[in-house]
XYZ file of N, CA and C in Angstrom:
603
model
N 116.093 31.821 51.603
C 116.361 32.994 50.919
C 115.485 34.213 51.596
N 114.424 33.544 52.019
C 113.637 34.641 52.884
C 113.518 34.387 54.279
N 113.793 35.061 55.265
C 113.336 35.010 56.565
C 112.897 36.298 57.163
N 111.809 35.933 57.777
C 110.858 36.822 58.378
C 111.644 37.594 59.496
N 112.916 37.019 60.369
C 113.199 37.564 61.262
C 114.073 38.919 60.728
N 114.920 38.551 59.443
C 115.569 39.681 58.949
C 114.663 40.718 58.746
N 113.926 40.684 57.940
C 112.818 41.435 57.737
C 111.956 42.525 58.732
N 111.659 41.830 59.801
C 111.001 42.513 60.849
C 112.123 43.190 61.712
N 113.321 42.730 61.972
C 114.438 43.552 62.527
C 114.741 44.799 61.729
N 115.030 44.681 60.509
C 115.248 45.629 59.484
C 114.081 47.064 59.528
N 112.304 46.321 59.523
C 111.620 47.226 59.554
C 111.479 47.760 60.911
N 112.061 47.495 61.828
C 111.992 48.115 63.742
C 113.027 48.923 63.289
N 114.092 48.744 62.930
C 115.350 49.379 62.986
C 115.133 50.844 61.951
N 114.524 50.422 60.904
C 114.509 51.580 59.880
C 113.505 52.640 60.514
N 112.271 52.053 61.023
C 111.272 53.047 61.471
C 111.711 53.779 62.691
N 112.755 53.368 63.647
C 113.447 53.973 64.456
C 114.091 54.966 63.680
N 115.111 54.638 62.717
C 116.139 55.670 62.503
C 115.554 56.949 61.737
N 114.281 56.553 61.002
C 113.867 57.427 60.041
C 113.064 58.565 60.797
N 112.522 58.014 62.283
C 111.894 59.236 63.088
C 112.619 60.070 63.638
N 113.760 59.562 63.792
C 114.861 60.230 64.558
C 115.577 61.416 63.565
N 115.674 60.833 62.037
C 115.936 61.713 61.254
C 115.530 61.079 59.796
N 114.561 61.782 59.047
C 114.143 61.346 57.941
C 114.784 61.270 56.884
N 115.764 61.988 56.935
C 117.013 62.150 55.598
C 117.918 60.877 55.939
N 118.131 60.305 57.152
C 119.238 59.165 57.257
C 119.277 58.139 56.223
N 120.143 57.800 55.917
C 120.230 56.498 54.960
C 120.378 55.431 55.918
N 119.784 54.405 55.834
C 119.539 53.260 56.335
C 120.941 52.101 55.912
N 121.464 51.710 56.774
C 122.366 50.499 56.465
C 122.090 49.348 56.991
N 122.035 48.758 55.900
C 121.616 47.130 56.051
C 122.791 46.409 56.843
N 122.331 45.305 57.200
C 123.550 44.203 57.412
C 123.757 43.621 56.130
N 124.959 43.191 56.047
C 125.499 42.589 54.828
C 125.573 41.072 55.028
N 124.461 40.616 54.203
C 124.172 39.080 53.957
C 125.014 38.232 53.034
N 125.326 37.041 53.475
C 126.311 36.233 52.322
C 125.371 35.859 51.041
N 124.472 35.800 51.343
C 123.277 34.950 49.926
C 122.992 36.535 49.582
N 123.442 36.444 48.018
C 122.984 37.873 47.480
C 121.241 38.032 47.325
N 120.802 36.890 46.902
C 119.162 37.071 46.714
C 118.641 37.482 47.765
N 119.196 37.001 49.074
C 118.508 37.414 50.248
C 118.889 38.953 50.501
N 120.146 39.312 50.351
C 120.473 40.710 50.414
C 119.555 41.748 49.506
N 119.242 41.269 47.999
C 118.383 41.868 47.222
C 117.175 42.168 47.846
N 116.502 40.956 48.462
C 115.062 41.277 48.767
C 115.523 42.006 50.180
N 116.185 41.972 50.829
C 116.184 42.716 52.009
C 116.035 44.164 51.609
N 116.938 44.676 50.416
C 117.090 45.813 50.127
C 115.691 46.441 49.759
N 115.180 45.546 48.627
C 113.843 45.920 48.187
C 112.698 45.774 49.467
N 112.890 45.240 50.318
C 112.136 45.165 51.614
C 112.194 46.551 52.143
N 113.393 47.058 52.492
C 113.726 48.574 52.908
C 113.064 49.654 52.372
N 113.387 49.517 50.822
C 112.917 50.904 50.117
C 111.122 50.548 50.125
N 110.736 49.590 50.098
C 109.201 49.403 50.428
C 108.802 49.715 51.468
N 109.364 49.726 52.815
C 109.136 50.307 53.801
C 108.963 51.813 54.126
N 110.245 52.195 53.225
C 110.259 53.739 53.021
C 108.901 54.103 52.820
N 108.420 53.810 51.609
C 107.396 53.842 50.757
C 106.292 53.964 52.046
N 106.180 52.871 52.750
C 105.153 53.010 53.598
C 105.063 53.961 54.744
N 106.133 53.994 55.359
C 106.664 55.192 56.260
C 106.263 56.584 55.599
N 106.752 56.643 54.580
C 106.328 58.190 53.831
C 104.732 58.159 53.921
N 103.981 57.303 53.178
C 102.539 57.456 53.177
C 102.009 57.278 54.466
N 102.387 56.552 55.553
C 102.100 56.843 56.859
C 101.553 58.226 57.226
N 102.757 59.168 57.223
C 102.682 60.208 57.712
C 102.343 61.397 56.709
N 101.972 61.082 55.393
C 101.328 61.981 54.566
C 99.926 61.646 54.822
N 99.456 60.253 55.259
C 97.966 60.032 55.580
C 97.795 60.732 56.833
N 98.764 61.106 57.959
C 98.314 61.688 59.162
C 97.976 63.452 58.597
N 99.047 63.513 57.672
C 98.865 65.106 57.235
C 97.541 65.388 56.521
N 97.151 64.478 56.073
C 95.730 64.609 55.419
C 94.466 64.598 56.144
N 94.806 64.210 57.480
C 93.486 64.177 58.443
C 93.681 65.460 59.384
N 94.703 66.389 59.257
C 94.786 67.563 59.890
C 93.405 68.504 59.635
N 92.321 68.842 60.745
C 91.382 69.535 60.414
C 91.707 71.109 60.156
N 92.663 71.294 60.009
C 92.886 72.883 60.007
C 93.663 72.929 58.529
N 94.026 72.025 57.927
C 94.762 72.132 56.750
C 93.834 72.538 55.628
N 94.448 73.468 54.905
C 93.563 74.139 53.914
C 93.557 73.088 52.497
N 92.558 73.646 51.824
C 92.331 72.828 50.824
C 93.408 72.447 49.648
N 94.352 73.742 49.489
C 95.604 73.713 48.886
C 96.475 72.604 49.342
N 96.622 72.452 50.704
C 97.706 71.605 51.460
C 97.041 70.049 51.236
N 95.450 69.820 51.307
C 95.168 68.407 51.317
C 95.331 68.081 49.707
N 95.153 69.133 48.713
C 95.545 68.527 47.702
C 96.927 68.059 47.371
N 97.988 68.815 47.845
C 99.215 68.480 47.649
C 99.764 67.479 48.386
N 98.880 66.694 49.528
C 99.255 65.661 50.323
C 98.573 64.230 49.605
N 97.698 64.860 49.045
C 96.790 63.622 48.339
C 97.481 63.055 46.941
N 97.967 64.097 46.266
C 99.041 63.824 45.447
C 100.278 63.130 45.720
N 100.750 63.417 46.839
C 101.862 62.727 47.477
C 101.600 61.189 47.887
N 100.157 61.061 48.602
C 99.759 59.931 48.840
C 99.613 58.933 47.596
N 99.104 59.173 46.592
C 98.898 58.464 45.461
C 100.429 58.201 44.890
N 101.248 58.868 44.777
C 102.776 58.512 44.713
C 103.447 57.646 45.371
N 103.110 57.691 46.741
C 103.723 56.648 47.812
C 102.995 55.534 47.705
N 101.697 55.401 47.518
C 101.039 54.272 46.996
C 101.114 53.619 46.100
N 101.629 53.957 44.855
C 101.906 53.568 43.742
C 103.332 52.722 43.683
N 104.240 53.526 44.405
C 105.446 53.013 44.780
C 105.632 51.849 45.689
N 104.796 52.053 46.599
C 104.386 50.731 47.564
C 104.166 49.494 46.768
N 102.928 49.520 46.119
C 102.532 48.676 45.277
C 103.544 47.801 44.252
N 104.221 48.784 43.698
C 105.271 48.407 42.527
C 106.458 47.700 43.067
N 106.806 48.461 44.612
C 107.731 47.478 44.958
C 107.252 45.999 45.626
N 106.004 45.911 45.843
C 105.277 44.615 46.313
C 105.753 43.753 45.177
N 105.124 44.176 44.158
C 105.543 43.430 42.648
C 107.153 42.842 42.335
N 107.842 43.897 42.964
C 109.357 43.546 42.475
C 110.009 42.578 43.594
N 109.442 42.541 44.688
C 109.741 41.634 45.725
C 108.903 40.388 45.276
N 107.851 40.056 44.908
C 107.349 38.707 44.273
C 108.508 38.215 43.237
N 108.593 39.190 42.145
C 109.301 38.760 40.854
C 110.698 38.243 41.319
N 111.426 38.714 42.511
C 112.465 38.109 43.028
C 112.227 36.685 43.677
N 111.290 36.789 44.273
C 111.008 35.611 44.952
C 110.420 34.516 44.067
N 109.779 34.618 43.209
C 109.191 33.788 42.080
C 110.935 33.565 41.319
N 111.735 34.059 41.040
C 113.075 33.682 40.538
C 113.647 32.832 41.269
N 113.700 33.090 42.596
C 114.303 32.257 43.296
C 113.819 30.958 43.706
N 112.321 30.695 43.757
C 111.531 29.650 43.885
C 111.824 28.620 42.897
N 112.090 28.757 41.398
C 112.129 28.029 40.091
C 111.055 27.942 39.635
N 111.018 26.717 38.925
C 109.907 26.347 38.241
C 108.887 25.648 39.214
N 107.500 26.295 39.158
C 106.710 25.744 40.293
C 105.691 24.867 39.417
N 105.359 24.022 40.360
C 104.349 22.655 39.825
C 102.610 23.434 39.508
N 102.437 23.868 38.478
C 101.100 24.209 38.238
C 99.829 23.569 38.863
N 100.298 22.211 39.289
C 99.157 21.267 39.850
C 99.087 21.655 41.423
N 99.997 22.416 42.076
C 100.055 22.667 43.471
C 98.891 23.673 43.891
N 98.877 23.427 45.491
C 97.702 24.158 45.936
C 98.323 25.878 45.592
N 97.598 26.849 45.196
C 98.025 28.054 45.104
C 97.642 28.943 46.261
N 98.213 29.686 46.706
C 98.087 30.273 47.880
C 98.149 32.082 47.522
N 96.736 32.520 47.999
C 96.137 33.417 47.521
C 97.068 34.857 47.649
N 97.542 34.693 48.902
C 98.415 35.753 49.226
C 99.920 36.076 48.910
N 100.571 36.735 48.279
C 101.962 36.582 47.848
C 102.792 36.971 48.977
N 104.125 36.323 49.053
C 105.036 36.785 50.165
C 105.358 37.948 50.004
N 105.533 38.846 48.939
C 105.332 40.391 48.908
C 104.372 41.099 49.477
N 103.360 40.554 49.307
C 102.076 41.307 50.223
C 101.983 40.877 51.682
N 102.496 40.047 52.189
C 102.709 39.564 53.458
C 103.908 40.396 54.205
N 104.938 40.843 53.280
C 106.163 41.634 53.790
C 105.614 42.844 53.843
N 104.533 43.565 52.780
C 104.116 44.780 53.069
C 103.290 45.056 54.351
N 102.225 43.823 54.434
C 101.469 43.903 55.816
C 102.652 43.807 57.192
N 103.575 43.473 57.205
C 104.550 43.210 58.355
C 105.264 44.793 58.274
N 105.339 45.389 57.261
C 106.093 46.873 57.322
C 104.710 47.470 57.891
N 103.562 47.480 57.474
C 102.682 48.537 58.318
C 102.380 47.878 59.840
N 102.643 46.908 60.187
C 102.737 46.158 61.488
C 103.790 47.118 62.339
N 104.717 46.969 61.555
C 106.004 47.796 62.406
C 105.559 49.536 62.500
N 104.922 49.586 61.719
C 104.848 51.501 61.850
C 103.677 51.666 63.181
N 102.700 50.629 62.964
C 101.590 50.425 64.167
C 102.436 50.205 65.461
N 103.183 49.488 65.654
C 104.153 48.915 66.638
C 104.814 50.392 67.488
N 105.559 51.197 66.329
C 106.231 52.252 66.825
C 105.332 53.359 67.366
N 104.186 53.495 66.526
C 103.296 54.953 66.750
C 102.395 54.302 68.103
N 102.132 53.093 68.338
C 101.470 52.542 69.394
C 102.218 52.677 70.651
N 103.179 52.289 70.465
C 104.683 52.727 71.735
C 104.509 53.893 72.134
N 104.510 54.742 71.110
C 104.787 56.166 71.180
C 103.670 56.757 72.026
N 102.433 55.937 71.633
C 101.324 56.782 72.362
C 100.932 55.992 74.105
N 101.646 55.003 74.204
C 101.662 54.367 75.439
C 102.130 55.018 76.529
N 103.479 55.867 75.897
C 104.160 56.811 76.975
C 104.069 58.089 76.670
N 102.962 58.663 76.011
C 102.943 60.002 75.764
C 102.809 60.667 76.898
N 103.685 61.746 77.172
C 103.548 62.222 78.698
C 102.345 63.273 78.806
N 101.652 63.980 78.070
C 100.293 64.444 78.154
C 99.400 63.621 77.914
N 99.222 62.343 77.713
C 98.236 61.607 77.594
C 97.682 61.063 78.994
N 96.359 60.534 78.743
C 95.781 60.069 80.549
C 96.382 58.994 80.680
N 96.305 58.644 81.800
C 96.573 57.019 82.109
C 95.633 56.204 81.768
N 94.510 56.442 81.338
C 93.544 55.439 80.593
C 93.924 55.151 79.054
N 94.544 56.640 78.467
C 94.754 56.352 77.364
C 96.010 55.301 76.982
N 97.086 55.947 78.083
C 98.497 54.980 77.813
C 97.998 53.268 77.886
N 97.400 53.084 79.047
C 96.794 51.747 79.532
C 96.393 50.997 78.287
N 95.196 51.874 77.623
C 94.580 51.398 76.364
C 95.704 50.866 75.212
N 97.021 51.708 74.693
C 97.843 51.663 74.263
C 98.802 50.527 74.233
N 98.936 50.254 75.765
C 99.871 49.233 76.038
C 99.065 48.206 75.863
N 98.037 47.618 75.944
C 97.043 46.508 75.194
C 97.114 46.376 73.862
N 96.858 47.407 73.301
C 97.085 47.355 71.716
C 97.987 46.938 71.392
N 99.135 47.692 71.842
C 100.742 47.162 71.619
C 100.806 45.647 71.743
N 100.456 45.001 72.662
C 100.568 43.781 72.960
C 99.872 42.949 72.112
N 98.756 43.335 71.568
C 98.157 42.789 70.193
C 98.793 42.667 68.799
N 99.296 44.229 68.739
C 99.928 44.291 67.634
C 101.242 43.339 67.641
N 101.849 43.028 68.621
C 102.967 42.180 68.740
C 102.614 40.746 68.186
N 101.507 40.465 69.127
C 101.126 38.867 68.474
C 100.658 38.772 67.216
N 100.039 39.659 66.255
C 99.673 39.871 65.075
C 100.945 39.726 64.368
N 102.039 40.536 64.714
C 103.012 40.510 63.656
C 103.896 39.192 63.886
N 103.998 38.554 65.167
C 104.424 37.639 65.212
C 103.873 36.332 64.705
N 102.453 36.250 64.725
C 101.801 35.287 63.707
C 102.084 35.360 62.526
N 102.038 36.670 61.768
C 102.025 36.841 60.527
C 103.462 36.559 60.059
N 104.496 36.693 60.752
C 105.905 36.530 60.536
C 106.151 34.988 60.117
N 105.356 34.034 61.266
C 105.437 32.901 61.054
C 104.932 32.127 59.738
N 103.572 32.695 59.618
C 102.695 32.239 58.316
C 103.974 32.598 57.284
N 104.440 33.649 57.119
C 105.354 34.012 55.694
C 106.547 32.981 56.061
N 107.180 32.593 56.899
C 108.200 31.695 56.822
C 107.672 30.211 56.566
N 106.680 29.691 57.051
C 105.984 28.666 56.691
C 105.572 28.339 55.304
N 105.002 29.610 54.637
C 104.543 29.654 53.295
C 105.766 29.460 52.298
N 107.215 30.147 52.726
C 108.259 29.973 51.915
C 108.698 28.746 52.352
N 108.798 27.826 53.067
C 109.064 26.767 53.508
C 108.276 25.701 52.363
N 107.028 25.831 52.506
C 106.119 25.162 51.600
C 106.247 25.330 50.203
N 106.796 26.716 49.898
C 107.197 26.846 48.068
C 108.475 26.056 47.890
N 109.491 26.154 48.762
C 110.929 25.553 48.605
C 110.694 24.088 48.432
N 109.637 23.532 49.233
C 109.471 22.294 49.537
C 108.699 21.584 48.450
N 107.949 22.580 47.667
C 107.551 21.955 46.388
C 106.004 21.351 46.666
N 105.534 21.971 47.941
C 103.944 21.539 48.491
C 102.733 22.945 48.145
N 103.441 23.856 47.879
C 102.388 25.075 47.747
C 103.114 26.355 46.329
N 102.226 26.854 46.135
C 102.965 27.571 44.936
C 102.315 29.396 44.959
N 102.845 30.174 44.355
C 102.058 31.362 44.310
C 102.733 32.363 43.051
N 101.487 32.973 42.497
C 101.808 33.935 41.393
C 101.855 35.282 41.710
N 102.674 35.735 40.584
C 102.901 37.335 40.737
C 101.433 37.855 40.515
N 100.741 38.438 41.287
C 99.349 39.424 41.005
C 99.671 40.544 40.929
N 99.495 41.165 39.821
C 99.987 42.793 39.247
C 98.760 43.394 40.161
N 98.839 44.521 40.500
C 98.283 45.376 41.133
C 97.070 46.091 40.211
N 97.576 46.596 39.148
C 96.810 46.866 37.844
C 95.863 48.453 38.440
N 96.999 48.984 39.149
C 96.471 50.280 39.507
C 95.813 51.135 38.344
N 94.666 51.849 38.462
C 94.144 52.599 37.267
C 94.455 54.209 37.623
N 94.196 54.465 39.138
C 94.205 56.025 39.453
C 95.282 56.855 38.871
N 96.563 56.376 38.416
C 97.753 57.061 38.242
C 97.966 56.977 36.803
N 97.302 56.130 35.943
C 97.399 56.047 34.642
C 96.668 56.719 33.755
N 97.447 57.904 33.061
C 96.488 58.919 32.144
C 95.714 58.227 31.035
N 96.084 56.818 30.832
C 95.280 56.384 29.688
C 93.968 55.419 30.504
N 93.862 55.305 31.873
C 93.055 54.769 32.481
C 91.963 55.404 33.140
N 92.422 56.475 33.638
C 91.803 57.202 34.665
C 90.838 58.344 34.124
N 89.732 58.708 33.829
C 88.998 59.280 32.997
C 89.191 60.980 33.385
N 89.479 61.205 34.482
C 89.674 62.497 35.060
C 90.994 62.931 34.332
N 92.158 62.074 34.212
C 93.377 62.399 33.579
C 92.963 62.422 32.129
N 92.830 61.698 31.391
C 92.887 61.631 29.930
C 91.385 62.401 29.225
N 90.610 62.989 30.072
C 89.670 64.117 29.849
C 90.560 65.231 29.843
N 91.396 65.587 30.612
C 91.870 66.868 30.851
C 93.170 67.176 29.957
N 93.629 65.887 29.257
C 94.616 66.059 28.516
C 94.032 65.842 26.989
């Protein structure tokens, strides 16, 4: 059900499509396996949350931005980050259902597959933006060379992580390793848990 190559290819295509037109709908490949299709769709929505979060984070670092703009951006960052984490949990729930009953005595993997997909999503964005910097026309040759070296390192890191994801899933399906759903339990957006929010209401 879980194939890192499908996910990383989708990440790259989505990143390219949305940078050319942020409003464009991403058309996914149609897969025979419905659970695999469902996972790919969730991963694409989760990647969009990371895409939007990445660009809001850029806006937050604008030294010319007014306090009002920074406040608006910060609220957007909180929303995107909450969505990002909620979607990681949804991917893990789907994968847990696909894995079936797991033996509680098996070794437990500390990082869930959904969290690895999230890391792959961030690496896809790093790849895109580092590639952009490596051929930016108004950058120095030193800047371009440094980013070409960074690009190679990010490619290697993503390839390694994708292999780790595939191996983890093989072990889970072979019944030699297990994982749990780890709720993120974010407090900052919850009006019952964030003192600033519940004091103001």
